[in-house]
CSV table of C-alpha atoms in Angstrom, one decimal:
chain,number,residue,atom,x,y,z
E,85,GLY,CA,-305.3,142.8,95.2
E,86,ASN,CA,-301.6,142.3,95.4
E,87,LYS,CA,-301.9,138.6,94.5
E,88,SER,CA,-303.3,139.3,91.1
E,89,GLN,CA,-300.6,141.8,90.3
E,90,ASP,CA,-298.0,139.2,91.4
E,91,SER,CA,-299.4,136.5,89.1
E,92,GLY,CA,-299.5,139.1,86.3
E,93,ILE,CA,-295.8,139.7,86.8
E,94,ALA,CA,-295.1,136.0,87.0
E,95,GLU,CA,-297.0,135.6,83.7
E,96,MET,CA,-294.5,138.0,82.1
E,97,GLU,CA,-291.5,136.1,83.2
E,98,GLU,CA,-289.6,134.8,80.2
E,99,LEU,CA,-289.5,131.2,79.3
E,100,PRO,CA,-286.1,129.5,79.4
E,101,VAL,CA,-284.3,129.4,76.0
E,102,PRO,CA,-283.0,125.9,75.1
E,103,HIS,CA,-279.2,125.7,74.8
E,104,ASN,CA,-276.5,123.1,74.4
E,105,ILE,CA,-278.6,121.2,71.9
E,106,LYS,CA,-277.6,117.6,71.3
E,107,ILE,CA,-278.7,115.3,68.4
E,108,SER,CA,-278.2,111.6,68.9
E,109,ASN,CA,-279.5,108.2,67.6
E,110,ILE,CA,-279.6,109.5,64.1
E,111,THR,CA,-281.2,107.1,61.5
E,112,CYS,CA,-282.2,107.7,57.9
E,113,ASP,CA,-285.6,109.0,59.0
E,114,SER,CA,-285.5,109.9,62.8
E,115,PHE,CA,-283.3,111.4,65.4
E,116,LYS,CA,-283.3,112.1,69.2
E,117,ILE,CA,-282.9,115.7,70.4
E,118,SER,CA,-282.2,117.0,73.9
E,119,TRP,CA,-281.0,120.3,75.3
E,120,ASP,CA,-280.4,122.2,78.6
E,121,MET,CA,-282.5,125.0,80.0
E,122,ASN,CA,-282.4,126.9,83.2
E,123,SER,CA,-285.0,125.7,85.8
E,124,LYS,CA,-286.6,129.2,86.2
E,125,SER,CA,-290.2,129.1,84.8
E,126,LYS,CA,-289.5,125.6,83.6
E,127,ASP,CA,-292.7,124.3,85.0
E,128,ARG,CA,-294.7,126.7,82.8
E,129,ILE,CA,-293.5,125.0,79.6
E,130,THR,CA,-296.3,123.0,78.0
E,131,HIS,CA,-294.8,122.5,74.5
E,132,TYR,CA,-291.6,122.6,72.4
E,133,PHE,CA,-291.5,124.2,69.0
E,134,ILE,CA,-288.9,122.6,66.7
E,135,ASP,CA,-287.9,124.2,63.5
E,136,LEU,CA,-286.3,121.7,61.1
E,137,ASN,CA,-285.1,122.7,57.6
E,138,LYS,CA,-283.1,121.1,54.9
E,139,LYS,CA,-279.8,122.8,54.6
E,140,GLU,CA,-280.1,124.8,51.4
E,141,ASN,CA,-278.0,123.4,48.7
E,142,LYS,CA,-277.3,125.9,46.0
E,143,ASN,CA,-278.7,123.5,43.3
E,144,SER,CA,-281.7,122.4,45.2
E,145,ASN,CA,-285.2,123.5,44.1
E,146,LYS,CA,-286.0,126.3,46.4
E,147,PHE,CA,-289.6,126.3,45.6
E,148,LYS,CA,-290.3,122.7,46.2
E,149,HIS,CA,-291.1,122.8,49.9
E,150,LYS,CA,-292.0,126.4,50.3
E,151,ASP,CA,-295.5,125.7,51.4
E,152,VAL,CA,-294.7,122.8,53.8
E,153,PRO,CA,-294.6,123.9,57.4
E,154,THR,CA,-291.3,123.0,59.0
E,155,LYS,CA,-292.3,123.7,62.5
E,156,LEU,CA,-293.2,120.8,64.8
E,157,VAL,CA,-295.3,121.6,67.8
E,158,ALA,CA,-294.6,118.8,70.4
E,159,LYS,CA,-296.0,118.3,73.9
E,160,ALA,CA,-293.3,118.9,76.5
E,161,VAL,CA,-292.2,115.4,77.0
E,162,PRO,CA,-289.1,114.3,79.0
E,163,LEU,CA,-285.9,114.8,77.0
E,164,PRO,CA,-284.3,113.3,74.9
E,165,MET,CA,-287.3,113.4,72.5
E,166,THR,CA,-287.5,111.2,69.4
E,167,VAL,CA,-288.5,113.0,66.2
E,168,ARG,CA,-289.8,110.8,63.4
E,169,GLY,CA,-292.7,110.6,61.1
E,170,HIS,CA,-293.7,114.3,61.5
E,171,TRP,CA,-291.6,115.1,58.5
E,172,PHE,CA,-290.5,112.9,55.7
E,173,LEU,CA,-286.9,113.0,56.6
E,174,SER,CA,-284.7,112.1,53.7
E,175,PRO,CA,-281.7,109.8,54.3
E,176,ARG,CA,-278.2,111.2,53.9
E,177,THR,CA,-279.4,114.8,54.0
E,178,GLU,CA,-278.1,117.8,55.9
E,179,TYR,CA,-280.6,119.6,58.1
E,180,THR,CA,-280.6,122.6,60.5
E,181,VAL,CA,-282.7,122.5,63.6
E,182,ALA,CA,-283.6,125.2,66.3
E,183,VAL,CA,-285.9,124.9,69.3
E,184,GLN,CA,-288.0,127.2,71.5
E,185,THR,CA,-290.0,126.5,74.6
E,186,ALA,CA,-293.7,127.5,74.7
E,187,SER,CA,-296.5,127.8,77.1
E,188,LYS,CA,-300.1,127.3,75.9
E,189,GLN,CA,-302.4,130.0,77.3
E,190,VAL,CA,-306.1,129.6,78.2
E,191,ASP,CA,-307.1,131.3,75.0
E,192,GLY,CA,-305.1,128.7,72.9
E,193,ASP,CA,-302.3,131.1,72.0
E,194,TYR,CA,-298.7,130.4,72.9
E,195,VAL,CA,-296.2,132.4,74.8
E,196,VAL,CA,-292.8,131.4,73.4
E,197,SER,CA,-289.1,131.7,74.4
E,198,GLU,CA,-286.4,133.1,72.1
E,199,TRP,CA,-285.1,130.6,69.5
E,200,SER,CA,-282.1,128.5,70.5
E,201,GLU,CA,-279.0,128.5,68.4
E,202,ILE,CA,-279.2,126.6,65.1
E,203,ILE,CA,-277.6,123.2,65.0
E,204,GLU,CA,-276.7,121.2,61.9
E,205,PHE,CA,-276.7,117.4,61.5
E,206,CYS,CA,-276.9,114.9,58.7
E,207,THR,CA,-279.3,111.9,58.6
E,208,ALA,CA,-277.9,108.4,58.1
E,209,ASP,CA,-278.0,105.9,55.2
E,210,TYR,CA,-280.5,103.1,55.0
E,211,SER,CA,-279.8,100.4,57.6
E,212,LYS,CA,-279.8,96.7,56.8
E,213,VAL,CA,-283.4,96.7,58.0
E,214,HIS,CA,-284.4,99.2,55.4
E,215,LEU,CA,-282.4,97.4,52.7
E,216,THR,CA,-284.1,94.2,53.6
E,217,GLN,CA,-287.5,95.9,53.0
E,218,LEU,CA,-286.2,97.0,49.5
E,219,LEU,CA,-284.9,93.5,48.9
E,220,GLU,CA,-288.4,92.1,49.6
E,221,LYS,CA,-290.0,94.5,47.2
E,222,ALA,CA,-287.4,93.6,44.5
E,223,GLU,CA,-288.1,89.9,45.0
E,224,VAL,CA,-291.7,90.4,44.1
E,225,ILE,CA,-291.0,91.6,40.6
E,226,ALA,CA,-287.8,89.7,39.8
E,227,GLY,CA,-289.5,87.2,37.5
E,228,ARG,CA,-288.4,83.8,36.4
E,229,MET,CA,-284.7,82.9,36.1
E,230,LEU,CA,-282.8,82.7,32.8
E,231,LYS,CA,-279.5,81.1,32.2
E,232,LEU,CA,-276.4,83.1,31.7
E,233,SER,CA,-272.7,82.3,30.9
E,234,VAL,CA,-270.8,85.6,31.0
E,235,PHE,CA,-270.6,88.9,32.8
E,236,TYR,CA,-269.8,91.9,30.5
E,237,ARG,CA,-268.8,95.5,30.8
E,238,ASN,CA,-269.1,98.0,28.0
E,239,GLN,CA,-266.8,101.0,27.7
E,240,HIS,CA,-265.1,103.2,25.0
E,241,LYS,CA,-262.0,102.0,23.3
E,242,GLU,CA,-260.0,104.6,25.1
E,243,TYR,CA,-260.9,103.1,28.5
E,244,PHE,CA,-259.5,99.7,27.6
E,245,ASP,CA,-256.4,101.3,26.0
E,246,TYR,CA,-255.8,103.3,29.2
E,247,ILE,CA,-256.2,100.1,31.4
E,248,ARG,CA,-253.6,98.3,29.3
E,249,GLU,CA,-251.1,101.3,29.3
E,250,HIS,CA,-251.5,102.6,32.9
E,251,HIS,CA,-252.9,99.8,35.0
E,252,GLY,CA,-250.9,96.7,33.8
E,253,ASN,CA,-254.0,95.3,32.0
E,254,ALA,CA,-256.2,95.2,35.2
E,255,MET,CA,-259.5,97.1,35.5
E,256,GLN,CA,-259.5,98.9,38.8
E,257,PRO,CA,-262.4,99.4,41.2
E,258,SER,CA,-263.7,102.9,41.4
E,259,VAL,CA,-266.1,104.6,43.9
E,260,LYS,CA,-269.8,104.0,43.0
E,261,ASP,CA,-271.7,107.1,41.8
E,262,ASN,CA,-274.8,108.5,43.4
E,263,SER,CA,-277.4,106.7,41.2
E,264,GLY,CA,-280.2,104.8,42.8
E,265,SER,CA,-281.8,105.2,46.2
E,266,HIS,CA,-280.8,108.3,48.0
E,267,GLY,CA,-280.3,106.3,51.2
E,268,SER,CA,-278.1,103.7,49.6
E,269,PRO,CA,-275.0,103.0,51.9
E,270,ILE,CA,-272.9,102.0,48.9
E,271,SER,CA,-273.2,105.3,46.9
E,272,GLY,CA,-270.1,107.4,47.1
E,273,LYS,CA,-268.5,104.7,49.4
E,274,LEU,CA,-268.2,101.3,47.9
E,275,GLU,CA,-265.4,100.7,45.4
E,276,GLY,CA,-266.0,98.2,42.6
E,277,ILE,CA,-266.3,97.5,38.9
E,278,PHE,CA,-269.7,97.5,37.2
E,279,PHE,CA,-270.7,94.5,35.2
E,280,SER,CA,-273.9,93.5,33.4
E,281,CYS,CA,-275.2,90.0,33.1
E,282,ASN,CA,-278.7,90.3,31.5
E,283,THR,CA,-279.3,88.2,28.4
E,284,GLU,CA,-281.6,88.5,25.5
E,285,PHE,CA,-284.6,86.3,26.0
E,286,ASN,CA,-284.4,84.7,22.5
E,287,THR,CA,-280.7,84.2,22.2
E,288,GLY,CA,-279.5,83.7,25.8
E,289,LYS,CA,-276.6,86.0,25.0
E,290,PRO,CA,-275.8,89.6,26.1
E,291,PRO,CA,-277.7,92.2,24.1
E,292,GLN,CA,-275.8,93.9,21.2
E,293,ASP,CA,-276.8,97.4,22.3
E,294,SER,CA,-275.3,99.3,25.2
E,295,PRO,CA,-275.3,102.9,26.6
E,296,TYR,CA,-271.7,102.7,27.8
E,297,GLY,CA,-269.5,102.5,24.7
E,298,ARG,CA,-268.9,100.2,21.7
E,299,TYR,CA,-266.3,98.0,23.2
E,300,ARG,CA,-267.2,95.1,25.5
E,301,PHE,CA,-265.2,93.0,27.9
E,302,GLU,CA,-266.7,89.6,28.4
E,303,ILE,CA,-265.7,87.2,31.1
E,304,ALA,CA,-266.9,83.7,32.0
E,305,ALA,CA,-269.3,83.9,34.9
E,306,GLU,CA,-267.4,81.5,37.1
E,307,LYS,CA,-264.3,83.7,37.1
E,308,LEU,CA,-266.2,86.4,39.0
E,309,PHE,CA,-268.9,84.5,40.8
E,310,ASN,CA,-268.3,81.2,42.6
E,311,PRO,CA,-268.3,79.6,46.0
E,312,ASN,CA,-265.3,81.8,47.0
E,313,THR,CA,-267.3,85.0,46.6
E,314,ASN,CA,-270.1,86.4,48.7
E,315,LEU,CA,-273.2,88.0,47.1
E,316,TYR,CA,-275.0,91.1,48.6
E,317,PHE,CA,-278.1,93.0,47.8
E,318,GLY,CA,-277.3,96.7,47.2
E,319,ASP,CA,-280.3,98.6,45.9
E,320,PHE,CA,-283.5,98.5,44.0
E,321,TYR,CA,-284.7,101.5,41.9
E,322,CYS,CA,-286.2,102.9,38.7
E,323,MET,CA,-285.8,106.2,36.9
E,324,TYR,CA,-289.3,107.2,35.9
E,325,THR,CA,-289.3,104.1,33.6
E,326,ALA,CA,-291.3,100.9,33.3
E,327,TYR,CA,-288.2,98.7,34.1
E,328,HIS,CA,-286.4,98.4,37.4
E,329,TYR,CA,-282.8,98.0,38.3
E,330,VAL,CA,-281.3,95.8,41.1
E,331,ILE,CA,-277.7,96.4,42.2
E,332,LEU,CA,-275.9,93.3,43.5
E,333,VAL,CA,-272.4,93.2,44.9
E,334,ILE,CA,-270.0,90.3,44.3
E,335,ALA,CA,-267.1,90.3,46.8
E,336,PRO,CA,-264.3,87.8,47.1
E,337,VAL,CA,-264.6,86.3,50.6
E,338,GLY,CA,-262.5,88.2,53.1
E,339,SER,CA,-261.7,91.1,50.7
E,340,PRO,CA,-262.0,94.7,51.8
E,341,GLY,CA,-265.2,94.9,49.7
E,342,ASP,CA,-266.6,91.9,51.5
E,343,GLU,CA,-265.9,93.5,54.9
E,344,PHE,CA,-267.6,96.7,53.8
E,345,CYS,CA,-270.7,94.9,52.6
E,346,LYS,CA,-271.0,92.5,55.6
E,347,GLN,CA,-271.7,95.4,57.9
E,348,ARG,CA,-274.1,97.3,55.7
E,349,LEU,CA,-275.9,95.0,53.2
E,350,PRO,CA,-278.2,92.0,53.3
E,351,GLN,CA,-276.2,88.9,52.2
E,352,LEU,CA,-277.8,86.6,49.7
E,353,ASN,CA,-277.4,82.8,49.4
E,354,ILE,CA,-275.5,82.3,46.1
E,355,LYS,CA,-277.3,79.1,45.3
E,356,ASP,CA,-280.8,80.3,46.2
E,357,ASN,CA,-282.0,83.9,45.7
E,358,LYS,CA,-284.3,85.6,43.3
E,359,PHE,CA,-281.7,87.6,41.3
E,360,LEU,CA,-278.5,85.8,40.5
E,361,THR,CA,-277.5,82.2,41.4
E,362,CYS,CA,-274.6,79.9,40.9
E,363,ASP,CA,-274.8,76.2,41.6
E,364,GLU,CA,-273.2,73.0,40.5
E,365,GLU,CA,-275.2,70.7,38.1
E,366,ASP,CA,-273.5,67.5,37.0
E,367,GLY,CA,-270.1,68.8,38.0
E,368,VAL,CA,-270.5,72.0,36.1
E,369,MET,CA,-271.2,75.5,37.5
E,370,VAL,CA,-274.6,76.8,36.1
E,371,TYR,CA,-275.7,80.4,36.4
E,372,TYR,CA,-279.1,82.1,36.3
E,373,HIS,CA,-280.3,85.7,36.4
E,374,ALA,CA,-283.7,87.3,37.0
E,375,GLN,CA,-285.6,88.0,33.9
E,376,ASP,CA,-287.7,91.0,34.9
E,377,VAL,CA,-285.2,93.4,36.4
E,378,ILE,CA,-282.0,94.9,35.0
E,379,LEU,CA,-279.1,93.6,37.1
E,380,GLU,CA,-276.1,95.9,37.8
E,381,VAL,CA,-273.4,93.8,39.3
E,382,ILE,CA,-270.5,95.4,41.2
E,383,TYR,CA,-267.4,93.3,41.6
E,384,THR,CA,-265.1,94.7,44.3
E,385,ASP,CA,-261.6,93.5,43.2
E,386,PRO,CA,-259.5,94.4,40.2
E,387,VAL,CA,-260.1,92.3,37.1
E,388,ASP,CA,-257.4,91.5,34.6
E,389,LEU,CA,-258.4,91.9,30.9
E,390,SER,CA,-256.5,88.6,30.1
E,391,LEU,CA,-259.3,86.7,32.0
E,392,GLY,CA,-261.8,87.6,29.2
E,393,THR,CA,-262.0,89.1,25.8
E,394,VAL,CA,-262.5,92.7,24.5
E,395,ALA,CA,-264.4,93.1,21.2
E,396,GLU,CA,-266.5,95.8,19.5
E,397,ILE,CA,-270.3,95.3,19.6
E,398,THR,CA,-272.5,95.5,16.5
E,399,GLY,CA,-275.5,97.2,18.1
E,400,HIS,CA,-276.3,100.8,19.1
E,401,GLN,CA,-275.2,103.0,21.9
E,402,LEU,CA,-278.5,103.6,23.7
E,403,MET,CA,-277.7,106.6,25.8
E,404,SER,CA,-281.2,106.7,27.3
E,405,LEU,CA,-280.4,103.6,29.2
E,406,SER,CA,-277.4,105.1,31.1
E,407,THR,CA,-277.8,105.1,34.8
E,408,ALA,CA,-274.8,107.4,35.7
E,409,ASN,CA,-275.9,109.4,38.7
E,410,ALA,CA,-279.5,108.7,37.9
E,411,LYS,CA,-282.1,109.9,40.3
E,412,LYS,CA,-284.6,107.4,41.7
E,413,ASP,CA,-288.3,108.1,41.1
E,414,PRO,CA,-289.5,108.9,44.6
E,415,SER,CA,-293.2,108.3,43.7
E,416,CYS,CA,-292.9,104.7,42.3
E,417,LYS,CA,-294.9,102.4,44.5
E,418,THR,CA,-292.9,99.4,43.4
E,419,CYS,CA,-289.4,100.4,44.5
E,420,ASN,CA,-289.8,102.8,47.4
E,421,ILE,CA,-290.1,101.9,51.1
E,422,SER,CA,-292.0,104.1,53.5
E,423,VAL,CA,-289.0,105.5,55.4
E,424,GLY,CA,-287.3,108.7,54.4
E,425,ARG,CA,-287.2,109.3,50.7
C-alpha cells in the first residue's frame, strides 16, 4: 500500500514556476517566448498557460475586450515557443505577459503552478513584407492616371508668416503624426513636409477647397519630384469613409529621409507605378497621379517658399477632410491586411 501513498504525495508536488522570461523575435503580430524553470517535476508539465494583456492606457476603452479570453493554453512544446494568431496582436502596442506551467489530469482538469512575474514588451511596426501587402491592396483601387503639374500645401496665413520670419523662408520637415495604419513605420518617426497633388477631374487643377487653411503654397512638380528623388509607398488607409488615402514619400537621393525609407518602405519605380509617376515625353517632364485615391505626399527635405507661390484660395475650409491623427477604420476590407490590426 506504500506505493499508492507515495504516488499520492508525488501528485502533490508543486509544478515549477517559470522565471527569467525572455521575449524575442518580436514582429507586428507575433513573438517568441522562453523561460527557465527548475527541473523538479518538469516531466509532469503537459501545458503552458500564457496570460497576455494590452497594457492599459488611461485613454483606452476598458470595456472593449472585457469578454475576450486573454489566456492561451498551449501544449508544452520545446522553448522558445512562437506565439502568433491566437490573438489579434496589434502592431506598435505595449503588452504584459505572465506564464504558468500546468499538468492535465485524467479528469480533464489542470493542476497549475504559481504565475511567473509579469513581463512587458512592445510589438513592432509593419515590416516591408506587410507594407507590400498594403501596397498591393492600394494598387487594386488606384484607378486611372490623371495629369498634374503642381504639388501644393495649404496652411493658415500665420504659418507662412512664421516660416518667413523664423526659418529664413524655408518650410521645415516635421515629424509625421499618428494618422493612418497603426503599424505604419513612418508615424511618429519620419520627418517631412506634407503636400497634396490631387487635381479636379474637370479642370486638371488643384481643388479650390481645403481642410488645412485658406493659404496655398504651389510648386511646380519637377522641383520636388524628378530623377534625383526616390519614391516610397508609406501607407494605405481610410477613416470610415468611402474614399481612401495613400501616403507616398518623396526623398532626395541619399538624404536622411531616403536612408530612413530605404530600410523600412517598399520603393516604387518613379516612371512606372500606380500612384504617382514622372517621365520624360518629348524632352519635357510629365506627371500623373492616381484618380481614385487621395494622395498625401511627404517630402523629406526643407522647401524654400521662393521655389513656388503662396496665394489665398477661393473655396471653403472643409474640416471634415482633415486627416490629422485620424484613426484608420480597422473593419474596412479594402485597406486592411490580415496581420495585427
